[in-house]
Coordinates of C-alpha atoms in Angstrom, one line a residue:
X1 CA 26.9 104.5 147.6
X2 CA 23.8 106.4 148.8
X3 CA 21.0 107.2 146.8
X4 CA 20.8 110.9 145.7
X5 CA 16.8 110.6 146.9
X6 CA 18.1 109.2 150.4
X7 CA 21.1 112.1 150.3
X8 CA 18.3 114.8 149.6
X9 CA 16.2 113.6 153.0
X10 CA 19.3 113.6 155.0
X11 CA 19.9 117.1 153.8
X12 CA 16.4 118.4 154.3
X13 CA 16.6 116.8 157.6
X14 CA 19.5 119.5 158.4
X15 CA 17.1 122.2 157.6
X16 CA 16.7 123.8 161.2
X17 CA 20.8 123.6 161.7
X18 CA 21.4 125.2 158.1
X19 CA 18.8 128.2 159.1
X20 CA 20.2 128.6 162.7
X21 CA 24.0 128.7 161.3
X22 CA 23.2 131.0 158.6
X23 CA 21.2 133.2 160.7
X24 CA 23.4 133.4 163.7
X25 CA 26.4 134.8 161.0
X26 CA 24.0 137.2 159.7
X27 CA 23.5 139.2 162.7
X28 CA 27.0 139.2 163.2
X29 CA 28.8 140.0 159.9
X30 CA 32.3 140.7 160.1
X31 CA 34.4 142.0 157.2
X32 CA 38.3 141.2 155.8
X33 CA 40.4 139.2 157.9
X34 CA 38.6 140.3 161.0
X35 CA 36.4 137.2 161.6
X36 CA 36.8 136.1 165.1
X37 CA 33.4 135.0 166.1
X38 CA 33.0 133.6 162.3
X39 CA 35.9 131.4 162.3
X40 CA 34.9 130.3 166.1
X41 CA 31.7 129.3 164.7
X42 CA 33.2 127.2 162.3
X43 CA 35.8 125.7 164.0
X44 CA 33.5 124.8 166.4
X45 CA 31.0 123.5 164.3
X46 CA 33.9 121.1 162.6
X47 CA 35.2 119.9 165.9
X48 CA 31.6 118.5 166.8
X49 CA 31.1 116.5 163.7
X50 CA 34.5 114.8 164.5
X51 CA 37.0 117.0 162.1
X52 CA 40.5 118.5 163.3
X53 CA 40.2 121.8 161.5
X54 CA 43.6 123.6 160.8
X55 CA 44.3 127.6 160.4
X56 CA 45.5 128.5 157.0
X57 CA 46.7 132.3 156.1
X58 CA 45.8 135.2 158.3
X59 CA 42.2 134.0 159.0
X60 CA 41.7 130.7 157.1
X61 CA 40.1 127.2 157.9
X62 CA 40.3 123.8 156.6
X63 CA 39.4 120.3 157.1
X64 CA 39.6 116.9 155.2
X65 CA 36.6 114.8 155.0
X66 CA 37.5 111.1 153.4
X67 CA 40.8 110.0 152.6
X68 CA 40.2 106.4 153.6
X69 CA 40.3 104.9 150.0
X70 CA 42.3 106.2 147.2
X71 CA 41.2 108.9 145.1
X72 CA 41.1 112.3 143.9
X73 CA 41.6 115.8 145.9
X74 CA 38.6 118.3 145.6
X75 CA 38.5 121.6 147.3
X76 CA 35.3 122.9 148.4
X77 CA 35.3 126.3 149.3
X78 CA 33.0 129.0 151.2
X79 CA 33.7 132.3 151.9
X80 CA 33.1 133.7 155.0
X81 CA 33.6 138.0 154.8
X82 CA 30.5 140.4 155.0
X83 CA 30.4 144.0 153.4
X84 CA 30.8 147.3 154.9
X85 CA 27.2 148.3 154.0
X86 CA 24.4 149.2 156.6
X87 CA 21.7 146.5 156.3
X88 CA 18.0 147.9 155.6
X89 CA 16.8 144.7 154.3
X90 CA 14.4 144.2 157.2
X91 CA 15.0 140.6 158.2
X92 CA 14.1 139.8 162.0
X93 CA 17.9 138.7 161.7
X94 CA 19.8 141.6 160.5
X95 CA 23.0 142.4 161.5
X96 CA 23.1 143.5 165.5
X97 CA 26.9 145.5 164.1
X98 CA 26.4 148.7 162.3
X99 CA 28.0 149.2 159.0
X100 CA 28.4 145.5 158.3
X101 CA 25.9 143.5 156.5
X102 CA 25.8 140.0 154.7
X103 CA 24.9 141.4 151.6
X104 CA 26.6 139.4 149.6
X105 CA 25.0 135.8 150.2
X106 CA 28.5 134.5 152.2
X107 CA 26.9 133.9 155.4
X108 CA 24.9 131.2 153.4
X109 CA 27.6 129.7 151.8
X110 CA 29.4 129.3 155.3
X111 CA 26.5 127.4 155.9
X112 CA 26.2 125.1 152.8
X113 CA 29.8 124.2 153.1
X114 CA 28.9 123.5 156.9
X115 CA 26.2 121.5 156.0
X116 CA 27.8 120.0 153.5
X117 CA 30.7 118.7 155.7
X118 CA 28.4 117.3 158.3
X119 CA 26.7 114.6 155.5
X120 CA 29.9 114.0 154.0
X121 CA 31.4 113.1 157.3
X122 CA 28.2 110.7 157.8
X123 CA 29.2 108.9 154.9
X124 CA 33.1 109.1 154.6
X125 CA 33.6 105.3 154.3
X126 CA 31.9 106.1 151.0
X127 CA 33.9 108.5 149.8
X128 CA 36.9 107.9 146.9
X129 CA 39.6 110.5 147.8
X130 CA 39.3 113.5 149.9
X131 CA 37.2 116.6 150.0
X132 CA 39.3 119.5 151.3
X133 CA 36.7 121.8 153.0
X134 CA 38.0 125.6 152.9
X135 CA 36.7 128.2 154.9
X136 CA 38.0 131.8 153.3
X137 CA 37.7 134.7 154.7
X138 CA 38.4 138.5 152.6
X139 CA 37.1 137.5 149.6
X140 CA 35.4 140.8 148.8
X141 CA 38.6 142.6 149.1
X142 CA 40.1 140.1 146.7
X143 CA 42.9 138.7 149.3
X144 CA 41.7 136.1 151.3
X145 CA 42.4 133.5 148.6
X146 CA 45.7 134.7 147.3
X147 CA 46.6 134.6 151.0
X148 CA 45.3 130.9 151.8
X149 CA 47.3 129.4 148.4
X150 CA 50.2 131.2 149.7
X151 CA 49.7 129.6 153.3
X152 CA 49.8 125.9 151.6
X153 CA 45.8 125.9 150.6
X154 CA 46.5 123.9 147.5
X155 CA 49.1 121.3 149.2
X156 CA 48.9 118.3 151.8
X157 CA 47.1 116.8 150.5
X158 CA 47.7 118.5 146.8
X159 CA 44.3 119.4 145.2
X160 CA 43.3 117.8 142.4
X161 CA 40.0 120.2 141.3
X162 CA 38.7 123.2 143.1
X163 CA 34.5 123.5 143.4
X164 CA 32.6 126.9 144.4
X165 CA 29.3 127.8 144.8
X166 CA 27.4 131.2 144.9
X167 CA 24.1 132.2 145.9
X168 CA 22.1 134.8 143.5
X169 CA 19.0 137.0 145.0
X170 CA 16.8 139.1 142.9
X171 CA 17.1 137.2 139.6
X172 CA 14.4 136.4 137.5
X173 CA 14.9 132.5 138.0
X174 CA 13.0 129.7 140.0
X175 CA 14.4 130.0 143.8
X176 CA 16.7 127.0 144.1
X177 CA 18.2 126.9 140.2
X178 CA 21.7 125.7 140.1
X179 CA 23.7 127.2 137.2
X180 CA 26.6 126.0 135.7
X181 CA 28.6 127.4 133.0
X182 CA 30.1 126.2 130.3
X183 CA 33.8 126.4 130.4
X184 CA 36.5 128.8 129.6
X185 CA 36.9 133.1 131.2
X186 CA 33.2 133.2 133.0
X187 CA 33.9 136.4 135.4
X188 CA 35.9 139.5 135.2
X189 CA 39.8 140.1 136.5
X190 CA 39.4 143.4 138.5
X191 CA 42.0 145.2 140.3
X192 CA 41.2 149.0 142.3
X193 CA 42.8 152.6 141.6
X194 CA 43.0 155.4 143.8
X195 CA 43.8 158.6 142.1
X196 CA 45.0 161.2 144.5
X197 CA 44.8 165.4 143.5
X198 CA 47.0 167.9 145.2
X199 CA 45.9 171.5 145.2
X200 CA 46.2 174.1 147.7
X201 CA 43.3 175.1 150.3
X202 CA 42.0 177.8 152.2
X203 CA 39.2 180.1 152.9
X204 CA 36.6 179.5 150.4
X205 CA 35.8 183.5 150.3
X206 CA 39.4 183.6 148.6
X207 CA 39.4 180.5 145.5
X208 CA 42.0 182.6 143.8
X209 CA 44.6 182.5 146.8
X210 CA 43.6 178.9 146.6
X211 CA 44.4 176.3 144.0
X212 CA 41.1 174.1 143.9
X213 CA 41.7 170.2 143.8
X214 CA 38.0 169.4 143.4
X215 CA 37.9 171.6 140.3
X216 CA 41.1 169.4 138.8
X217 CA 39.3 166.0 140.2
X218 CA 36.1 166.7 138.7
X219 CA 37.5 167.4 135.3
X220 CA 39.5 164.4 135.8
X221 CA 36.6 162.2 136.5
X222 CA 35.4 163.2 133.1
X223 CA 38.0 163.2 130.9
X224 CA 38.6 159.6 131.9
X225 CA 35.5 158.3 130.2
X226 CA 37.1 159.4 127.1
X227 CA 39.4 156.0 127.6
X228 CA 36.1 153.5 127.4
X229 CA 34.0 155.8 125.0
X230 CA 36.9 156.7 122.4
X231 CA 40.3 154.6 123.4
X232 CA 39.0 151.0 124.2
X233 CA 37.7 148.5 121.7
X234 CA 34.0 148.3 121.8
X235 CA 34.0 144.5 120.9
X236 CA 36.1 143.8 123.7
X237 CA 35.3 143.9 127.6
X238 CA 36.9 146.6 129.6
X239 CA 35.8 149.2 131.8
X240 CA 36.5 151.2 134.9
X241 CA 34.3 153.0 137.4
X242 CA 34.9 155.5 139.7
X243 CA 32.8 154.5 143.1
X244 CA 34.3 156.9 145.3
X245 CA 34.6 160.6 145.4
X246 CA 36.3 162.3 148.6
X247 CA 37.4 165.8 149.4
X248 CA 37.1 168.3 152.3
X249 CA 35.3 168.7 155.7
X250 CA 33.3 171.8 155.4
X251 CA 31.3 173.6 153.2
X252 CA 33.7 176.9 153.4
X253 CA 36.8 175.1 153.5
X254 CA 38.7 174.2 149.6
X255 CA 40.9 171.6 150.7
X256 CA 44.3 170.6 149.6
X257 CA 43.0 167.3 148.5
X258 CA 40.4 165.5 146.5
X259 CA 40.5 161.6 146.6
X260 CA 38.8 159.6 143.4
X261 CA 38.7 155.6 144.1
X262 CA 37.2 152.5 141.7
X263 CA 37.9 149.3 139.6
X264 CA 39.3 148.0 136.7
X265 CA 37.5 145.6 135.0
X266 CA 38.5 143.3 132.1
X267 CA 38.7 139.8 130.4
X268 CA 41.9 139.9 129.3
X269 CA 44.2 136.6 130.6
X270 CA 47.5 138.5 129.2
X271 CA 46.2 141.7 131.1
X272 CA 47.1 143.9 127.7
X273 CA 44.0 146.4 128.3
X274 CA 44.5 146.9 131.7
X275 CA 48.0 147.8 130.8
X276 CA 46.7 150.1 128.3
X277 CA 44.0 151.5 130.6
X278 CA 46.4 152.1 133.2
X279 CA 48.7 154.2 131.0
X280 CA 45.8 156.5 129.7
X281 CA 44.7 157.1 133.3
X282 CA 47.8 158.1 134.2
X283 CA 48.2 159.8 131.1
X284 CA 45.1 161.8 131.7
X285 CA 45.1 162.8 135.3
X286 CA 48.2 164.1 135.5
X287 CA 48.2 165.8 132.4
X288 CA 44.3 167.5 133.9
X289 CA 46.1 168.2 136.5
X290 CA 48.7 170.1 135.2
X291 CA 46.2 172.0 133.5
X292 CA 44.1 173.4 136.6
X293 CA 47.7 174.0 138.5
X294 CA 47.2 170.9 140.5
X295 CA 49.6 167.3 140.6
X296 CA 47.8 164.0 141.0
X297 CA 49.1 160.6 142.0
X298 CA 47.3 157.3 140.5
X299 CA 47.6 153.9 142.5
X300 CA 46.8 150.4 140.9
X301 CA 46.4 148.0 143.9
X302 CA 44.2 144.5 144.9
X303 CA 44.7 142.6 141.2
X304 CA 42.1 140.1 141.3
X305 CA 42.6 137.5 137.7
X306 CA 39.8 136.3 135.3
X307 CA 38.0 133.3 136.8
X308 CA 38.6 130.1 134.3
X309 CA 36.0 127.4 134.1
X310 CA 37.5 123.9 133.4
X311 CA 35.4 123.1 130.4
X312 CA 35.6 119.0 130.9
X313 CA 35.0 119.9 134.9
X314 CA 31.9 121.6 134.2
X315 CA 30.5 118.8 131.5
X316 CA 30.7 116.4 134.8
X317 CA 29.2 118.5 137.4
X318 CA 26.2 119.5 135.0
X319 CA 25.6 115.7 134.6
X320 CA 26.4 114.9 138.4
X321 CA 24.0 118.3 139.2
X322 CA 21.3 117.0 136.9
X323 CA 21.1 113.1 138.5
X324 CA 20.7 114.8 141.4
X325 CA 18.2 117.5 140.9
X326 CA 16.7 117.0 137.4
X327 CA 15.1 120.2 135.8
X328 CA 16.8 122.3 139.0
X329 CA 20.2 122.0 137.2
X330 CA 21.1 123.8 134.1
X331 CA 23.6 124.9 131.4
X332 CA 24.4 128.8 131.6
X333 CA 25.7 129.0 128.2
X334 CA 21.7 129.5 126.6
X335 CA 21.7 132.5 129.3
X336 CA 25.3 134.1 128.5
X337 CA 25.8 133.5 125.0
X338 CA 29.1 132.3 126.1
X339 CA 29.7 135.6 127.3
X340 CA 31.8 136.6 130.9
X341 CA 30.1 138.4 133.4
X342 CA 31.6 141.8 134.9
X343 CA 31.7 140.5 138.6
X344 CA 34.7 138.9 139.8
X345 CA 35.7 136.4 142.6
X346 CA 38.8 135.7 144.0
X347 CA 38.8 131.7 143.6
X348 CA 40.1 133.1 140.3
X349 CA 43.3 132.4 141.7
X350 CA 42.8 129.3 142.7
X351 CA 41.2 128.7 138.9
X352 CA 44.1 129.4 137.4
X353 CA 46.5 126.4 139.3
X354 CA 44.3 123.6 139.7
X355 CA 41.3 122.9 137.0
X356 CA 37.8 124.6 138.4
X357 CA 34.1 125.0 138.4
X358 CA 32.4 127.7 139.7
X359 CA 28.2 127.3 140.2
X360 CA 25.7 129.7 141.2
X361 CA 22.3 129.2 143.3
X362 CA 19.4 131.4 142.7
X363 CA 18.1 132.0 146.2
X364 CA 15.0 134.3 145.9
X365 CA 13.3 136.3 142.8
X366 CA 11.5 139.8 142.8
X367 CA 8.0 137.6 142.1
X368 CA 8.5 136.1 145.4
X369 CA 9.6 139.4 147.4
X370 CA 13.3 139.4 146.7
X371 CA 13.7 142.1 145.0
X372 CA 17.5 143.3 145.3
X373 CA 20.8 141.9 144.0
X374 CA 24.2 141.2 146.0
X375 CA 25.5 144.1 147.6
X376 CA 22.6 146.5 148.1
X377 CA 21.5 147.3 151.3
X378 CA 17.6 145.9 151.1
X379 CA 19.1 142.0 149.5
X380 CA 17.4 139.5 151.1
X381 CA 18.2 135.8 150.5
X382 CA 15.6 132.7 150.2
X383 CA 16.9 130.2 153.3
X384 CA 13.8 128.0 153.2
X385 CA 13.8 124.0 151.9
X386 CA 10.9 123.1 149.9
X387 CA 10.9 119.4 148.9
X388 CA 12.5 117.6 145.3
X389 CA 9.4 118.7 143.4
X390 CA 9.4 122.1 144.9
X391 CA 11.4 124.9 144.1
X392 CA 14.4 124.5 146.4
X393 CA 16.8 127.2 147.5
X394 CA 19.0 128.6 149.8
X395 CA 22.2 127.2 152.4
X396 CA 20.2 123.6 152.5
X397 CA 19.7 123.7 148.7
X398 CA 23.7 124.3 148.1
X399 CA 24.6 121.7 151.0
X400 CA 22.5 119.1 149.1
X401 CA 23.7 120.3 145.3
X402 CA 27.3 120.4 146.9
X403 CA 27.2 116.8 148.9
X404 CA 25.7 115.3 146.3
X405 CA 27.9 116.4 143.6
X406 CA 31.1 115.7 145.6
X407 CA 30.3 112.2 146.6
X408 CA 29.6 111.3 143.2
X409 CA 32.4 112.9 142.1
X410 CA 34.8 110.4 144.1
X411 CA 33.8 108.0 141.3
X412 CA 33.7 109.6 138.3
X413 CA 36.7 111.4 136.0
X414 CA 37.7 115.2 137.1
X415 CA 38.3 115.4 133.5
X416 CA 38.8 113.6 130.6
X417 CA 41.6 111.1 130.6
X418 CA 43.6 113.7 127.6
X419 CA 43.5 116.7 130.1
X420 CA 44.5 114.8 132.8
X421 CA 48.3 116.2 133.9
X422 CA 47.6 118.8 131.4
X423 CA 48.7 121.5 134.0
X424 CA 52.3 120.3 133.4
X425 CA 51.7 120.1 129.3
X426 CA 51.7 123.1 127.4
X427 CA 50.4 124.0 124.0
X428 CA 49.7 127.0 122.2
X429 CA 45.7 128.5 122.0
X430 CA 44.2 127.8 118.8
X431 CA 42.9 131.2 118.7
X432 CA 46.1 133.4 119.3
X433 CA 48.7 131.9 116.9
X434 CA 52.2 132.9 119.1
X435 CA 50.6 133.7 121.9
X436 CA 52.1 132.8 125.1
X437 CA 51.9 129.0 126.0
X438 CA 49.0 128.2 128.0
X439 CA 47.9 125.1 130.4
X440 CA 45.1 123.1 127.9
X441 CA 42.5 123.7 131.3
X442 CA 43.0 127.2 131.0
X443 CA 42.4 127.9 126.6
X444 CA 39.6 129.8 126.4
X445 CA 36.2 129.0 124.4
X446 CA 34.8 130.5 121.0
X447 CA 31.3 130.9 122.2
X448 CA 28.9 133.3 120.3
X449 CA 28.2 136.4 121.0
X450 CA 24.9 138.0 122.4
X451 CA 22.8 141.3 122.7
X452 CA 22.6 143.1 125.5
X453 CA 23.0 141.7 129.0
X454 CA 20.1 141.5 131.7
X455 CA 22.6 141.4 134.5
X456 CA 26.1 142.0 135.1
X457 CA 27.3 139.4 137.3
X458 CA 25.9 136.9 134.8
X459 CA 26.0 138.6 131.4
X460 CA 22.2 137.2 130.7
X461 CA 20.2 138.0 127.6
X462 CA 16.7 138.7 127.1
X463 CA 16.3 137.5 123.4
X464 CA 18.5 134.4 123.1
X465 CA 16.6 131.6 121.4
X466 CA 18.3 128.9 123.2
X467 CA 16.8 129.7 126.1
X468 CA 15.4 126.5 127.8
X469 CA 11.4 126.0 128.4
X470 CA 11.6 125.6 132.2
X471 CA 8.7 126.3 133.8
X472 CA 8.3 128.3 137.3
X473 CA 5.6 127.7 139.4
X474 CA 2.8 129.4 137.9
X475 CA 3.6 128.6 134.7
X476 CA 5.7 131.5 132.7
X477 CA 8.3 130.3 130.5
X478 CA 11.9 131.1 131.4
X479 CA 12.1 133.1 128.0
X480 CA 9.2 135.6 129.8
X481 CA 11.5 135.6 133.1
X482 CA 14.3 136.4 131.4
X483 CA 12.7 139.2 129.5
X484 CA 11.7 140.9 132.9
X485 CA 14.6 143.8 133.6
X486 CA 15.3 143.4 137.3
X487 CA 15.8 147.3 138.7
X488 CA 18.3 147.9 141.8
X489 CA 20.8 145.3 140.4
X490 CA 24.1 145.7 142.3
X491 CA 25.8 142.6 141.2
X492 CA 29.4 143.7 140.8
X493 CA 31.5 144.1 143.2

């Protein structure tokens, strides 16, 4: 078995590869299930470190490093999609494509899995079981997943344990800090509406030959915040946003439309407040409406599910993540209180059929120039390799966390011996007396509750006195990083 010190050279040695892989995807971002030079770079990539990669769903790879001595299944996945968002970051890579942008850090995870793939075919003799390497595209329109299970993603060889990364920019952490959480519902289910208003149009010298669907959709817009203010339990977790606002073509014109589109966000497994929050939507924009003359149509689509954390999973990768890195790993319960974060991620689905852990990479803070979070147009990501004692970050960062962590995984439990099969034994959650049976992988944690968050993805809080005293370069405690409130955060998707 190689040394995790040997493993971390070999990785550092695949600095100049990881940079140009990650760059070459950056300028050319492509978005849904529209990846052709993406999934040509990858296939390609594959074929030249000896893999046979296969197609799965609409735009899917995979490949299977090991399998030469008995063993578990792990999948190890990185997305692939960019964002329809013009890129300002000012990178001498941005995006050559306008309106598309890798804003979202998955052009780096391409790369870690990538890299990740290459040292794990150099040492596949060494490997106990199989890694299953998955390439996904349309994760940030929450289908690419769904798709690739449905196309076989989880069978032949059946998966055994599912692993994710994602990178972080603009947080107030060290560049190159893996997090890992504790167990249980870490991220938000979200799912998108589309409320549509019908009016009547016309001149816009003559409003009352007119019946003004603007009027009724901006009345609508407001009424709705009644549902999270006065309707929804403020100790529970659910809210909607409306992101888009649409209607007409000129300034003279009222049109016979008006077009409101958003997300639904919540942490409820048995989906009861979405169900309520659907009704009282409905409720309320017809019924507003009605009242301006108008008719409106509401359309729940794209259902995304909470994303569980295998609690005994995560135990094991923090301890595998610590042997390898030391003070670069570290528990993200002292940062969440316990509590989910409002982003979502599509590998939900795959967390709720096979037992998962889901880790995040901080790659770049505002002291160091990276100001932005995910999905703004300015994000920039940290793709440099500084050495063990350094702060480390970025594609090479993940491929070393990820190799590392996989290869020792081959020898150790998934889980503890009790869980294991426990997707096929059922038993009721402690917490719910009656409620509907539940696999034991998927019961979700008590953890306590905490003040208000610093970010949304994450749910982080600035007074939490469990806080860890990790030290950045330059000294300041990770109780005065966390106390800094980063501006321009555009975490959720």
């Amino acid at each position: 078995m190689i040394a995790p010190e040997k493993l971390l050279e070999a990785a550092k040695a695949l600095e100049p590869q990881l940079q140009e892989w990650r760059r070459t995807l950056h300028r050319h971002p492509e978005v849904g299930f529209d990846l052709p030079q993406t999934k040509a770079l990858v296939k390609k990539a594959l074929t030249e470190m000896g893999y046979t990669p296969q197609d799965c769903g609409k735009c899917g790879v995979v490949a299977l490093a090991g399998g030469k001595r008995p063993g578990k299944v792990i999948l190890l996945r990185g997305d692939m999609d960019a964002l329809p968002l013009q890129e300002e970051s000012g990178e001498e890579f941005s995006s050559e494509l306008p309106g598309k942008m890798h804003g979202c850090g998955h052009d780096m995870h391409t790369a870690m899995v990538l890299g990740a793939a290459k040292l794990l075919k150099e040492h596949e003799d060494e490997i106990e079981g199989t890694v299953k390497l998955e390439f996904q595209p349309a994760e940030e329109i929450f289908q690419g997943s769904l798709d690739m299970i449905n196309s076989g993603l989880l069978e032949n060889p059946k998966v055994d344990a599912a692993v994710m990364f994602h990178v972080l920019a603009g947080m107030p952490l060290p560049a190159g800090m893996v997090l890992v959480p504790g167990g249980g519902i870490t991220m938000a289910s979200c799912e998108q509406y589309h409320i549509v208003v019908h009016g009547k149009g016309g001149h816009g010298s003559m409003p009352n030959a007119c019946i003004d669907p603007i009027t009724a959709a901006a009345h609508i817009h407001i009424a709705l915040q009644e549902i999270n203010s006065r309707e929804l339990d403020p100790a529970g977790f659910g809210v909607f946003t409306t992101g888009r606002f649409e209607a007409g073509k000129a300034s003279n014109v009222i049109p016979d439309t008006a077009d409101m589109w958003g997300t639904i966000r919540t942490v409820d497994p048995e989906q009861k407040v979405s169900a309520l929050i659907h009704q009282r939507m409905t409720e309320i924009a017809q019924g507003v409406a009605t009242a301006y003359r108008c008719t409106a149509e509401v359309e729940f689509s794209d259902y995304c599910p909470c994303m569980v954390v295998d609690t005994p999973l995560a135990g094991n990768a923090l301890t595998y993540m610590t042997e390898l890195l030391g003070k670069g790993a570290m528990d993200m319960t002292p940062l969440t209180g316990g509590k989910p974060g409002g982003g979502s991620e599509d590998f939900a689905f795959v967390s709720h059929e096979v037992p998962t852990v889901s880790m995040f990479l901080a790659a770049g803070n505002a002291k160091e120039g990276y100001t932005y979070g995910q999905h703004h147009p300015k994000v920039r990501f940290d793709d440099s390799i500084p050495g063990r004692e350094e702060k480390r970050s970025d594609a090479a960062r993940g491929a070393r966390a990820l190799n590392g962590n996989l290869l020792v995984l081959q020898e150790r439990p998934l889980y503890r011996p009790e869980l294991v099969g426990a997707r096929s034994r059922r038993a009721p959650a402690p917490h719910r007396p009656g409620a509907e049976r539940q696999s034991l992988h998927h019961q979700r944690l008590h953890l306590p509750q905490g003040p208000e968050p610093l970010h949304p993805g994450l749910g982080m809080w600035r007074q939490n006195p469990l806080l860890h005293p990790l030290k950045e370069p330059g000294g300041r405690g990770m109780r005065k990083l966390l106390s800094l409130r980063k501006e321009n955060d555009t975490w959720s998707k």
